Amino acid sequence: MRKRLILCLSFLVFAGYSILSAENISSPDGKITLEFLLQNGSPFYKVLYEGKTIISESALGYKFRNLPALESGFTVSSSKKISYDNTWQQVWGERKLIREKYNGLYMEIEQKVSGKTLGISFRIFNDGVAFRYFYPESNGDSEILVSDELTEFRLGADHQCWWIPGDHDSYEYHYNTTKFSEIDAAPYKYYQSGDRNIPDLKAVNTPLTMKTVNGLYLLFHEAALIDYPDMTLKARSDYSLKAELVPWKDGVKVKAGGSFESPWRVVLISPALSGLFESNTILNLNDPNKLEDVSWIEPMKYAGVWWEMHIGKSSWSPVKVEGSWANDAPAHGATTENTKKYIDFASANNIKGILVEGWNTGWEYWGKDTAGYFDFVTPTASFDIEWLIDYAGKKGVELIGHHETGGQADNYEMRLENAMKYYNSLGIRAVKTGYAGSISPKGERHHGQYMVRHYRKVLETAAKYGIMVDAHEPIKDTGERRTFPNMMAREGMKGMEWNAWSDGNPPEHVTILPFTRGIAGPMDYTPGIFDLTFDKYKQKERVQSTLANQLALYVVLYSPLQMAADLVENYEGNPAFEFIRKVPVDWENSLLVAGEIGDYCVIARENSGKWYLGAVTDENKREIEIELNFLEQGAEYSMNYFADNEKSDYLIAPHEISIGKRKVTGGSKIIIPLGRGGGFAAEFVK
Ligand code: NOJ
Ligand code: CA
């Protein structure tokens, strides 16, 4: 063996290779190791878990449209190691206290011929690795046009993957469960027309979750995506992933002047699924809170004039114009009277916010090419905004604003300051934004650098006016809420709305989201549909879940803004609403109790000494035995449950539910019964 090694080394020397294993750094618990190396002057990194290679030598670097490539010919000019350990407190979130502990390595490498420097920063946490690039001002380039980021992740085996296509405009897909070698968005080809865009059928978007052939869980994502495009990942036939950045209209990937810093490229690594679910690494890679006063930021439940438009009970627009996407239901939803009904209901049911879509002028042009049709400050004649705000205030409720842009980001930017100022003057402190439509300026994409800049500008302007943001058709969540805690929730997934006007989300969808999209950040899924078939309005469409499943989603899918999405008349008098009335939206702790991606999951969350449990299953009926280890050992609790019963079944009897109370002891076992497409929701009170 030794002889072979010597032979091998001498061959490398003979062949003229110079291998410099420049640096090597491990996680605080020593389990994960990252090696940085210059091989023949080209930078590579490699990741090991407990001594076994997870990612083999993978390339780093850049190509430019206007500058020489930073790919080879490097020598190390400096390296620096640090260790960091700190605990910080979230303004709101899945848990209060967050430990930020890692070992860091900062490398500067210099390209001899060009004299240019590239900085690469590595951070190794106990649950993953992250790295980012830094292109310094000292390189003396006033314009930098990146044509390719060379980052690779060489996996070397055909792992199990949960993925969505690398669409440049949308994350609204069901997850595919395939082997790495089977990643291919071909079934989605038809989306390549219109405002959907999947230029590479082998590219996926992140978070990309995997279970390796050795049973380790991996998740690929990014953190702190600021002034840079979204990274999709191309799955290549040699079991490697390659970064593919979403381009500008002219094909350039990143535009910068003087210097730039990339987002963190993150790989979470854990032997247990709970390790991915409970990870804080994405948040930890973002800068600390920049807002001095956060007293106006408040997680809340909300209801509103929303689902009724999606199922066709009412329309967004009071005016009918051929070709608009605002549907042609007979009634306009956003009237003073209708809104008052929602306010009264919210006030009586521990719901703080009321969202009203269609409150403003311009909806008749939605989906058309008409320039600048929303001004964001003009209510329609049927919506008495000032009276409603006053009325809501007296009842302890507040209006949530709505800025649908139709994708016209340029128009929104022009009017942004005014729009936020207007809401601020009315005392509105949360806004839902939307980009349903192709982006204007024409040719830019929802996930390109232009839009990343735009979303950031909206977030910062909102912060300036004391407004929380709930972004639909957003850029992916990469943990910005740590820096701007007014960045509350986002869509960026197939949400409830798809059940209203498409084949709908299959039951397994909500058993995958917590381990994919959900790890990026809060999801505004808008759960809580009680009339699961809504036959009065639509006969073909339905929500593919049981009623208990809808309740469980308040625990399973985390969001600080959680909607009670159904119509008031469907909630009134239904005892199951008690769970929505009680369930909190801000937590001291969140745990994965049990789960298999795509099959089922059981999640427990704590607020003020009470625990809430949510469980959901896919299209299979099952019983799950769990240990109540999250409760105080030996202590007695009352478990108030909302469960599937013998009959509950998402296709046959979705409304069947058993509501009750029983005594349980911390540490004991319970069996959770789940019907097909079923769920279980419970509150544990000492
Ligand atoms: C799409 C959003 O996801 C949905 O929630 C909203 O109702 C419509 N756009 C209209 O803004
Ligand atoms: Ca949407």
XYZ file of C-alpha atoms and ligand atoms in Angstrom:
698
model
C 0.000 0.000 0.000
C 2.759 2.393 1.070
C 4.720 1.525 -2.017
C 1.725 2.310 -4.189
C 1.303 5.704 -2.558
C 4.950 6.619 -3.148
C 4.646 5.497 -6.741
C 1.543 7.561 -7.171
C 3.094 10.700 -5.695
C 6.224 10.385 -7.803
C 4.047 10.017 -10.883
C 2.392 13.312 -10.071
C 5.746 15.045 -9.595
C 7.046 13.430 -12.755
C 4.007 14.565 -14.724
C 4.701 18.102 -13.636
C 1.705 18.488 -11.304
C 2.053 20.577 -8.225
C -0.605 19.817 -5.666
C -0.855 22.289 -2.836
C -3.376 21.368 -0.221
C -3.461 24.928 0.954
C -5.813 24.752 3.887
C -8.042 22.448 5.808
C -10.744 23.400 8.268
C -13.261 21.461 10.382
C -16.612 22.117 12.009
C -16.561 22.901 15.755
C -17.569 19.292 16.536
C -14.920 17.981 14.140
C -17.350 15.930 12.024
C -17.274 17.997 8.850
C -14.007 18.915 7.159
C -13.479 21.202 4.206
C -10.242 21.232 2.273
C -9.273 24.113 0.045
C -6.643 23.295 -2.537
C -4.901 24.786 -5.506
C -4.370 22.084 -8.057
C -2.192 23.190 -10.927
C -3.017 26.756 -9.930
C -6.802 26.194 -10.062
C -8.897 26.520 -6.901
C -10.910 23.554 -5.639
C -12.631 22.555 -2.424
C -13.646 19.235 -1.025
C -15.967 18.242 1.840
C -15.778 15.219 4.124
C -18.217 13.988 6.774
C -16.685 11.792 9.477
C -13.725 11.181 7.190
C -15.809 10.148 4.172
C -15.924 12.297 1.047
C -19.301 13.951 0.450
C -18.136 16.416 -2.185
C -14.954 15.587 -4.072
C -12.604 18.180 -5.625
C -14.998 20.781 -7.014
C -14.122 23.866 -9.002
C -14.339 27.482 -7.840
C -13.943 30.658 -9.854
C -15.421 32.965 -12.472
C -15.518 33.823 -16.140
C -16.211 37.355 -17.301
C -17.472 38.957 -20.454
C -15.009 41.840 -20.229
C -12.139 40.543 -18.067
C -9.763 37.560 -17.995
C -11.171 34.425 -16.349
C -10.381 33.769 -12.699
C -10.021 30.062 -13.107
C -6.348 29.100 -13.101
C -2.832 30.355 -12.614
C -3.304 31.198 -8.926
C -1.032 31.181 -5.927
C -2.136 31.682 -2.346
C -1.433 35.205 -1.143
C -2.948 34.957 2.315
C -5.102 32.795 4.526
C -6.721 33.459 7.853
C -8.680 31.243 10.234
C -11.229 32.277 12.821
C -13.558 30.614 15.312
C -16.864 32.200 16.181
C -19.411 31.392 18.851
C -22.317 33.619 19.787
C -25.995 33.334 20.649
C -28.462 35.872 19.288
C -32.149 36.467 19.696
C -34.680 36.529 16.868
C -37.263 39.296 16.752
C -39.712 36.519 15.788
C -39.358 33.083 14.271
C -39.321 29.331 14.713
C -37.220 29.739 17.849
C -36.092 32.575 20.074
C -32.410 31.883 20.682
C -30.007 30.981 17.926
C -26.508 29.666 18.417
C -24.084 30.841 15.761
C -21.002 28.713 15.989
C -18.535 28.013 13.223
C -14.931 27.848 12.157
C -14.034 30.178 9.321
C -11.284 30.386 6.744
C -10.615 33.346 4.481
C -8.351 32.681 1.497
C -6.945 35.241 -0.881
C -5.535 33.870 -4.079
C -3.710 35.846 -6.739
C -3.545 35.183 -10.441
C 0.044 35.729 -11.525
C -0.558 36.886 -15.122
C -3.345 39.353 -14.421
C -2.324 40.387 -10.914
C -5.990 39.998 -9.876
C -7.063 38.706 -6.505
C -10.056 36.530 -5.639
C -11.167 36.168 -2.036
C -13.023 33.060 -0.870
C -14.526 32.837 2.557
C -15.474 29.459 4.087
C -17.568 28.795 7.177
C -17.989 25.338 8.629
C -20.884 24.787 11.023
C -21.786 21.558 12.798
C -24.585 21.114 10.261
C -23.020 22.285 7.039
C -20.521 24.249 5.003
C -20.784 27.587 3.242
C -18.543 29.674 1.050
C -18.704 32.936 -0.826
C -16.516 34.852 -3.244
C -15.167 38.347 -2.927
C -13.942 40.377 -5.895
C -11.999 43.295 -4.388
C -11.933 46.921 -5.462
C -8.124 46.697 -5.523
C -8.352 44.698 -8.781
C -8.985 48.101 -10.369
C -12.006 47.215 -12.535
C -14.711 49.833 -12.702
C -17.066 47.495 -14.559
C -17.343 43.768 -13.881
C -19.544 41.624 -16.121
C -19.720 38.016 -14.916
C -20.504 35.532 -17.672
C -20.244 32.383 -15.518
C -19.768 31.355 -11.917
C -17.738 28.153 -11.985
C -18.858 26.707 -8.645
C -19.370 22.956 -8.671
C -20.554 20.351 -6.193
C -19.178 16.934 -7.205
C -21.274 14.307 -5.470
C -20.074 11.181 -7.216
C -23.158 9.021 -6.590
C -26.756 8.733 -7.654
C -28.429 10.214 -4.570
C -32.187 10.568 -4.025
C -33.295 14.137 -4.812
C -36.310 16.346 -4.163
C -36.291 19.098 -6.768
C -38.221 21.686 -8.753
C -37.180 22.889 -12.233
C -34.735 25.778 -12.538
C -37.369 28.147 -13.923
C -36.074 31.704 -14.153
C -39.466 33.167 -13.270
C -41.225 30.902 -10.821
C -40.798 28.440 -7.954
C -44.430 27.349 -8.201
C -44.004 23.647 -8.903
C -44.691 20.362 -7.222
C -41.550 18.628 -6.050
C -40.138 15.739 -8.030
C -38.720 12.765 -6.139
C -36.097 11.135 -8.356
C -32.578 9.851 -8.434
C -29.968 12.464 -9.327
C -29.524 10.849 -12.751
C -33.243 11.293 -13.435
C -33.332 15.055 -12.910
C -34.928 16.394 -16.050
C -37.640 18.997 -16.253
C -38.834 17.680 -19.612
C -42.448 17.226 -18.436
C -42.451 20.954 -17.791
C -41.303 21.860 -21.288
C -44.543 23.635 -22.026
C -43.638 26.222 -19.427
C -40.841 27.385 -21.686
C -43.319 29.531 -23.477
C -45.051 32.574 -22.067
C -43.863 34.024 -18.818
C -42.351 30.748 -17.587
C -38.779 30.073 -18.455
C -36.778 26.871 -18.010
C -33.880 27.277 -20.419
C -32.034 24.209 -19.126
C -34.080 21.086 -18.465
C -31.302 19.636 -16.310
C -31.156 22.640 -13.997
C -33.062 22.771 -10.710
C -33.744 25.521 -8.267
C -32.728 25.586 -4.629
C -33.316 24.518 -1.913
C -32.435 21.157 -3.412
C -32.720 18.340 -0.870
C -31.013 14.954 -1.109
C -30.653 11.710 0.752
C -27.308 10.196 -0.129
C -26.712 6.565 -0.973
C -25.230 6.321 2.541
C -28.295 7.815 4.214
C -27.007 11.336 4.911
C -29.313 14.284 4.305
C -27.987 17.168 2.205
C -29.557 20.471 1.271
C -28.130 22.881 -1.307
C -29.147 26.508 -1.101
C -27.751 29.994 -0.827
C -27.719 32.625 1.913
C -27.689 36.423 1.759
C -28.686 36.745 -1.898
C -28.110 40.481 -2.352
C -27.372 42.286 -5.629
C -26.657 39.030 -7.454
C -28.867 36.635 -9.447
C -30.539 33.440 -8.226
C -28.355 30.346 -8.492
C -29.903 27.341 -10.196
C -27.940 24.087 -10.241
C -27.347 22.011 -13.324
C -27.320 18.244 -12.719
C -24.593 16.736 -14.923
C -24.180 13.130 -15.953
C -21.073 12.671 -13.774
C -23.179 13.256 -10.639
C -22.007 16.823 -10.210
C -23.933 20.057 -9.872
C -22.791 23.240 -11.543
C -23.964 26.765 -10.634
C -26.051 28.334 -13.393
C -26.947 31.935 -12.592
C -30.118 33.522 -13.937
C -28.992 36.034 -16.591
C -29.953 39.600 -17.370
C -31.753 40.206 -20.652
C -28.380 40.707 -22.398
C -27.029 37.384 -21.130
C -24.664 38.812 -18.500
C -25.085 37.026 -15.173
C -23.792 39.557 -12.652
C -23.170 43.261 -13.183
C -21.004 45.120 -10.698
C -18.876 48.213 -10.508
C -15.528 47.991 -8.735
C -16.169 45.009 -6.482
C -18.730 42.385 -5.592
C -19.442 39.715 -3.044
C -21.425 36.595 -3.955
C -24.156 35.092 -1.799
C -23.064 32.179 0.384
C -23.184 28.805 -1.314
C -24.546 26.511 1.374
C -24.594 22.740 1.806
C -26.395 21.505 4.901
C -25.239 18.056 5.989
C -26.932 15.918 8.594
C -27.308 12.246 9.454
C -30.903 12.978 10.555
C -33.742 14.760 8.802
C -34.266 16.812 11.979
C -30.778 18.232 11.395
C -31.964 19.898 8.186
C -35.317 20.943 9.633
C -33.839 22.516 12.766
C -30.834 24.153 11.084
C -30.230 27.889 11.596
C -27.263 28.069 9.258
C -29.018 30.011 6.471
C -30.021 32.690 9.004
C -26.599 32.671 10.630
C -24.979 33.528 7.303
C -26.882 36.808 7.131
C -25.908 40.059 8.811
C -27.474 40.928 12.175
C -30.599 43.057 12.434
C -30.147 46.515 10.913
C -33.399 47.972 12.230
C -33.097 49.878 15.484
C -36.773 50.010 16.306
C -38.625 46.747 15.801
C -41.613 47.546 18.000
C -43.869 47.786 14.931
C -42.978 44.315 13.706
C -45.519 41.774 14.853
C -46.296 38.283 13.612
C -50.033 37.839 13.153
C -52.798 35.694 11.797
C -54.872 37.237 9.066
C -58.044 36.616 7.108
C -59.537 38.455 4.189
C -61.031 38.972 0.803
C -58.860 36.541 -1.109
C -60.062 32.935 -1.528
C -63.374 34.194 -2.836
C -61.639 35.620 -5.891
C -59.686 32.442 -6.508
C -62.780 30.227 -6.414
C -64.797 32.717 -8.459
C -67.256 33.992 -5.848
C -66.130 37.549 -6.500
C -63.671 39.406 -8.697
C -60.638 41.601 -8.127
C -61.931 44.271 -10.436
C -65.193 46.195 -10.251
C -64.835 46.910 -13.973
C -64.925 44.245 -16.665
C -62.461 44.459 -19.523
C -61.892 41.679 -22.070
C -58.617 39.852 -21.565
C -57.924 40.874 -17.974
C -56.919 38.177 -15.474
C -59.195 39.655 -12.840
C -61.968 37.078 -13.165
C -65.448 37.866 -14.340
C -67.374 36.779 -11.227
C -70.502 38.895 -10.882
C -69.558 40.692 -7.666
C -66.556 42.839 -6.736
C -64.991 41.380 -3.583
C -63.287 44.430 -2.113
C -66.305 46.387 -1.002
C -66.644 48.234 2.282
C -69.498 45.991 3.334
C -67.770 42.716 2.520
C -64.583 43.835 4.264
C -66.580 44.820 7.341
C -67.859 41.247 7.536
C -64.284 39.917 7.619
C -63.274 42.511 10.230
C -66.149 41.492 12.505
C -65.211 37.849 12.171
C -61.509 38.503 12.804
C -62.242 40.623 15.829
C -64.323 37.859 17.414
C -61.763 35.154 16.628
C -58.284 36.273 17.675
C -57.224 37.267 14.159
C -55.334 40.507 13.805
C -55.000 41.291 10.107
C -57.382 41.674 7.180
C -56.012 41.467 3.667
C -58.182 42.913 0.939
C -57.147 42.275 -2.660
C -58.793 44.347 -5.346
C -59.035 47.430 -3.076
C -57.352 49.669 -5.624
C -57.860 50.785 -9.206
C -56.222 49.153 -12.213
C -57.194 45.471 -11.922
C -59.101 45.533 -15.184
C -55.718 45.759 -16.952
C -54.081 42.895 -15.006
C -52.438 40.478 -17.451
C -52.490 42.989 -20.284
C -49.606 44.917 -21.752
C -50.934 48.302 -20.624
C -48.075 50.210 -19.004
C -48.259 51.375 -15.400
C -51.885 50.481 -14.695
C -51.499 50.303 -10.907
C -50.697 53.459 -8.971
C -51.004 51.782 -5.525
C -52.641 54.797 -3.900
C -56.147 54.971 -5.348
C -58.920 52.941 -3.709
C -61.894 52.056 -5.880
C -65.155 53.918 -5.242
C -66.609 50.880 -3.451
C -63.810 50.684 -0.875
C -63.917 53.319 1.871
C -60.407 52.727 3.144
C -60.384 55.401 5.833
C -63.686 54.329 7.324
C -62.573 50.683 7.309
C -59.268 51.439 9.003
C -61.060 53.375 11.676
C -63.682 50.658 12.129
C -61.081 47.887 12.248
C -58.993 49.843 14.762
C -61.928 50.103 17.122
C -62.313 46.337 16.948
C -58.623 45.563 17.532
C -58.048 44.564 13.914
C -55.917 46.182 11.194
C -55.881 46.189 7.414
C -53.010 44.543 5.550
C -52.144 46.364 2.337
C -51.829 44.800 -1.088
C -49.507 45.794 -3.923
C -50.027 43.548 -6.932
C -47.655 44.821 -9.600
C -48.628 42.424 -12.380
C -44.842 42.019 -12.814
C -44.344 45.692 -13.665
C -41.398 46.204 -11.352
C -40.326 49.390 -13.129
C -43.731 50.969 -12.570
C -43.711 49.870 -8.915
C -40.232 51.281 -8.302
C -41.324 54.606 -9.709
C -44.271 54.739 -7.326
C -42.782 52.811 -4.416
C -41.916 55.659 -2.086
C -45.363 57.185 -2.500
C -47.109 53.852 -2.112
C -45.362 53.033 1.170
C -45.797 56.589 2.421
C -49.517 56.317 1.722
C -49.918 53.118 3.750
C -47.807 54.562 6.542
C -50.026 57.648 6.676
C -53.045 55.374 7.107
C -51.358 53.341 9.849
C -51.084 50.197 7.707
C -48.020 48.232 8.795
C -47.968 45.163 6.532
C -48.161 44.772 2.777
C -48.524 41.765 0.549
C -46.697 42.294 -2.739
C -47.213 40.379 -5.962
C -45.549 39.935 -9.349
C -48.068 37.814 -11.238
C -47.110 38.449 -14.844
C -43.926 38.716 -16.869
C -41.462 41.294 -15.691
C -41.299 44.791 -17.031
C -38.657 45.918 -18.062
C -39.333 43.330 -20.733
C -36.802 40.529 -20.911
C -35.785 40.659 -17.263
C -36.667 37.631 -15.155
C -38.201 37.281 -11.687
C -34.975 35.647 -10.485
C -32.351 37.775 -12.223
C -30.136 40.418 -10.623
C -32.453 43.238 -11.725
C -35.275 41.743 -9.657
C -33.064 40.774 -6.707
C -32.164 44.464 -6.508
C -35.823 45.373 -6.868
C -37.079 43.074 -4.086
C -34.373 44.473 -1.823
C -35.359 48.030 -2.618
C -38.973 47.230 -1.761
C -37.900 45.638 1.532
C -35.721 48.593 2.518
C -38.323 51.175 1.519
C -40.963 49.255 3.469
C -38.659 49.223 6.518
C -38.210 52.969 6.221
C -41.981 53.417 6.464
C -42.516 50.864 9.221
C -44.086 48.240 6.973
C -43.748 44.442 7.090
C -43.510 42.560 3.782
C -45.232 39.386 2.607
C -43.883 38.825 -0.913
C -45.660 36.696 -3.497
C -43.872 35.643 -6.692
C -40.766 36.614 -4.713
C -37.095 35.920 -5.037
C -36.209 32.848 -2.958
C -35.739 33.324 0.769
C -32.072 33.271 1.750
C -32.412 34.441 5.343
C -32.649 38.219 4.900
C -35.159 38.337 7.755
C -32.231 38.306 10.180
C -31.017 41.648 8.772
C -34.452 43.086 7.991
C -36.929 41.474 10.394
C -39.759 43.212 8.514
C -39.190 40.558 5.798
C -41.939 38.331 7.125
C -43.194 35.716 4.732
C -43.051 34.807 1.071
C -44.833 32.603 -1.333
C -42.281 31.136 -3.769
C -43.910 27.709 -3.846
C -47.168 26.208 -5.094
C -49.551 27.540 -2.462
C -53.212 26.985 -1.650
C -54.399 29.094 -4.590
C -53.456 26.304 -7.034
C -56.213 24.158 -5.522
C -58.756 26.734 -6.643
C -57.966 26.731 -10.343
C -55.794 23.769 -11.320
C -55.510 20.018 -10.723
C -54.299 21.096 -7.321
C -51.544 20.129 -4.936
C -51.276 16.385 -4.280
C -51.379 15.370 -0.589
C -47.633 14.675 -0.528
C -46.856 18.340 -1.352
C -47.130 19.469 2.283
C -45.003 16.541 3.458
C -42.153 17.735 1.196
C -42.327 21.509 1.706
C -40.973 21.504 5.307
C -37.765 19.820 4.089
C -37.241 21.783 0.865
C -38.708 25.271 0.375
C -39.463 25.571 4.101
C -35.818 25.377 5.107
C -35.191 28.583 3.175
C -37.685 30.505 5.313
C -41.325 31.256 6.176
C -44.013 30.141 3.730
C -47.216 32.094 3.114
C -49.082 28.965 1.998
C -52.455 30.370 3.138
C -53.929 27.281 4.828
C -57.239 26.761 6.589
C -59.728 25.871 3.859
C -62.761 24.307 5.579
C -65.046 23.844 2.577
C -62.625 21.487 0.880
C -64.707 20.847 -2.219
C -66.292 24.325 -2.657
C -68.852 22.753 -4.986
C -71.063 25.808 -4.782
C -68.487 27.677 -6.857
C -66.502 25.000 -8.681
C -67.268 21.335 -9.197
C -64.013 19.993 -10.603
C -61.472 21.621 -8.310
C -60.958 20.739 -4.665
C -58.384 20.841 -1.881
C -56.768 17.418 -1.588
C -56.722 17.123 2.178
C -58.887 16.375 5.177
C -60.034 19.118 7.510
C -57.588 18.029 10.242
C -54.796 18.286 7.668
C -55.741 21.937 7.059
C -55.408 22.626 10.796
C -52.097 20.776 11.037
C -50.624 23.088 8.381
C -50.572 25.966 10.904
C -47.855 24.033 12.737
C -46.278 22.130 9.860
C -45.709 25.107 7.519
C -44.095 27.944 9.412
C -45.050 31.557 8.745
C -45.169 34.621 11.008
C -48.099 35.777 8.864
C -50.497 32.895 8.757
C -53.755 33.222 6.882
C -57.123 31.776 7.808
C -57.871 31.626 4.123
C -61.472 30.441 3.784
C -64.687 32.458 3.557
C -66.206 33.692 6.806
C -69.371 31.669 6.184
C -67.340 28.465 6.051
C -65.791 29.107 9.452
C -68.826 30.315 11.335
C -70.211 27.702 13.684
C -67.529 25.112 12.925
C -65.892 23.850 16.168
C -62.690 23.005 14.240
C -62.007 26.747 13.974
C -61.037 26.694 17.647
C -57.571 25.437 16.666
C -56.944 28.344 14.264
C -58.265 30.756 16.884
C -55.685 29.513 19.360
C -52.606 28.572 17.364
C -49.739 31.088 17.724
C -47.568 32.385 14.867
C -44.371 33.031 16.804
C -42.409 30.319 18.605
C -39.821 29.775 21.283
C -38.875 26.430 19.836
C -39.663 24.158 16.872
C -38.819 20.474 16.537
C -39.204 17.693 14.023
C -40.737 14.810 15.954
C -40.897 12.341 13.054
C -40.847 12.444 9.294
C -39.948 10.960 5.943
C -39.803 13.408 3.048
C -42.819 12.894 0.814
C -44.570 10.459 3.192
C -45.431 12.198 6.451
C -44.134 14.576 9.073
C -44.863 15.442 12.687
C -43.774 18.844 13.944
C -43.983 20.328 17.461
C -43.669 24.009 18.368
C -43.670 25.809 21.700
C -45.139 29.136 22.702
C -45.425 30.416 26.288
C -45.227 26.988 27.876
C -47.834 25.467 25.552
C -46.924 23.005 22.831
C -48.652 22.631 19.487
C -48.331 19.599 17.286
C -49.078 19.210 13.601
C -48.892 16.009 11.573
C -49.654 15.434 7.910
C -49.521 12.412 5.632
C -49.458 11.888 1.877
C -52.102 9.892 -0.057
C -51.590 6.947 2.326
C -53.518 6.277 5.482
C -51.184 5.547 8.394
C -50.721 5.485 12.139
C -47.655 7.112 13.604
C -46.449 6.348 17.084
C -44.568 9.213 18.681
C -43.029 9.849 22.082
C -44.080 13.051 23.783
C -40.474 13.848 24.638
C -40.856 17.526 23.902
C -43.177 17.827 26.928
C -41.844 17.950 30.473
C -41.056 14.366 31.487
C -43.738 12.959 33.774
C -45.858 16.124 33.775
C -49.555 15.873 33.016
C -51.031 17.768 30.073
C -54.418 18.138 28.531
C -54.166 17.301 24.831
C -56.844 19.154 22.870
C -56.893 17.348 19.558
C -58.386 17.736 16.082
C -57.938 14.386 14.412
C -58.927 12.291 11.434
C -61.329 9.513 12.351
C -62.068 6.121 10.783
C -63.980 7.762 7.942
C -61.697 10.727 7.169
C -60.318 10.520 3.644
C -59.331 13.353 1.357
C -61.317 11.969 -1.578
C -64.316 10.375 0.083
C -64.907 12.149 3.386
C -62.609 15.172 3.726
C -64.751 16.941 6.325
C -64.817 14.062 8.825
C -63.046 15.120 12.009
C -62.885 14.105 15.680
C -62.404 16.865 18.184
C -61.675 16.022 21.791
C -59.553 16.260 24.874
C -57.507 13.681 26.741
C -54.869 13.552 29.453
C -51.328 12.687 28.407
C -48.031 12.510 30.257
C -44.761 14.028 29.104
C -42.490 11.258 27.785
C -45.333 8.813 27.103
C -46.304 7.467 23.694
C -49.340 8.323 21.601
C -50.572 7.010 18.298
C -51.580 9.554 15.691
C -54.207 8.237 13.245
C -54.062 9.765 9.771
C -56.521 9.148 6.958
C -55.497 9.435 3.303
C -54.431 13.065 2.766
C -55.005 13.428 6.483
C -53.690 15.347 9.425
C -53.630 15.821 13.163
C -53.446 19.047 15.145
C -53.200 19.334 18.906
C -52.537 21.747 21.705
C -50.863 20.556 24.912
C -51.692 22.544 28.023
C -50.251 21.793 31.451
C -50.866 35.632 -7.026
C -50.757 35.518 -5.552
O -50.018 34.388 -5.167
C -52.151 35.475 -4.980
O -52.103 35.260 -3.593
C -52.869 36.744 -5.336
O -54.206 36.630 -4.909
C -52.858 37.009 -6.838
N -51.554 36.860 -7.383
C -53.346 38.404 -7.129
O -52.470 39.342 -6.598
Ca -48.578 32.918 -6.707
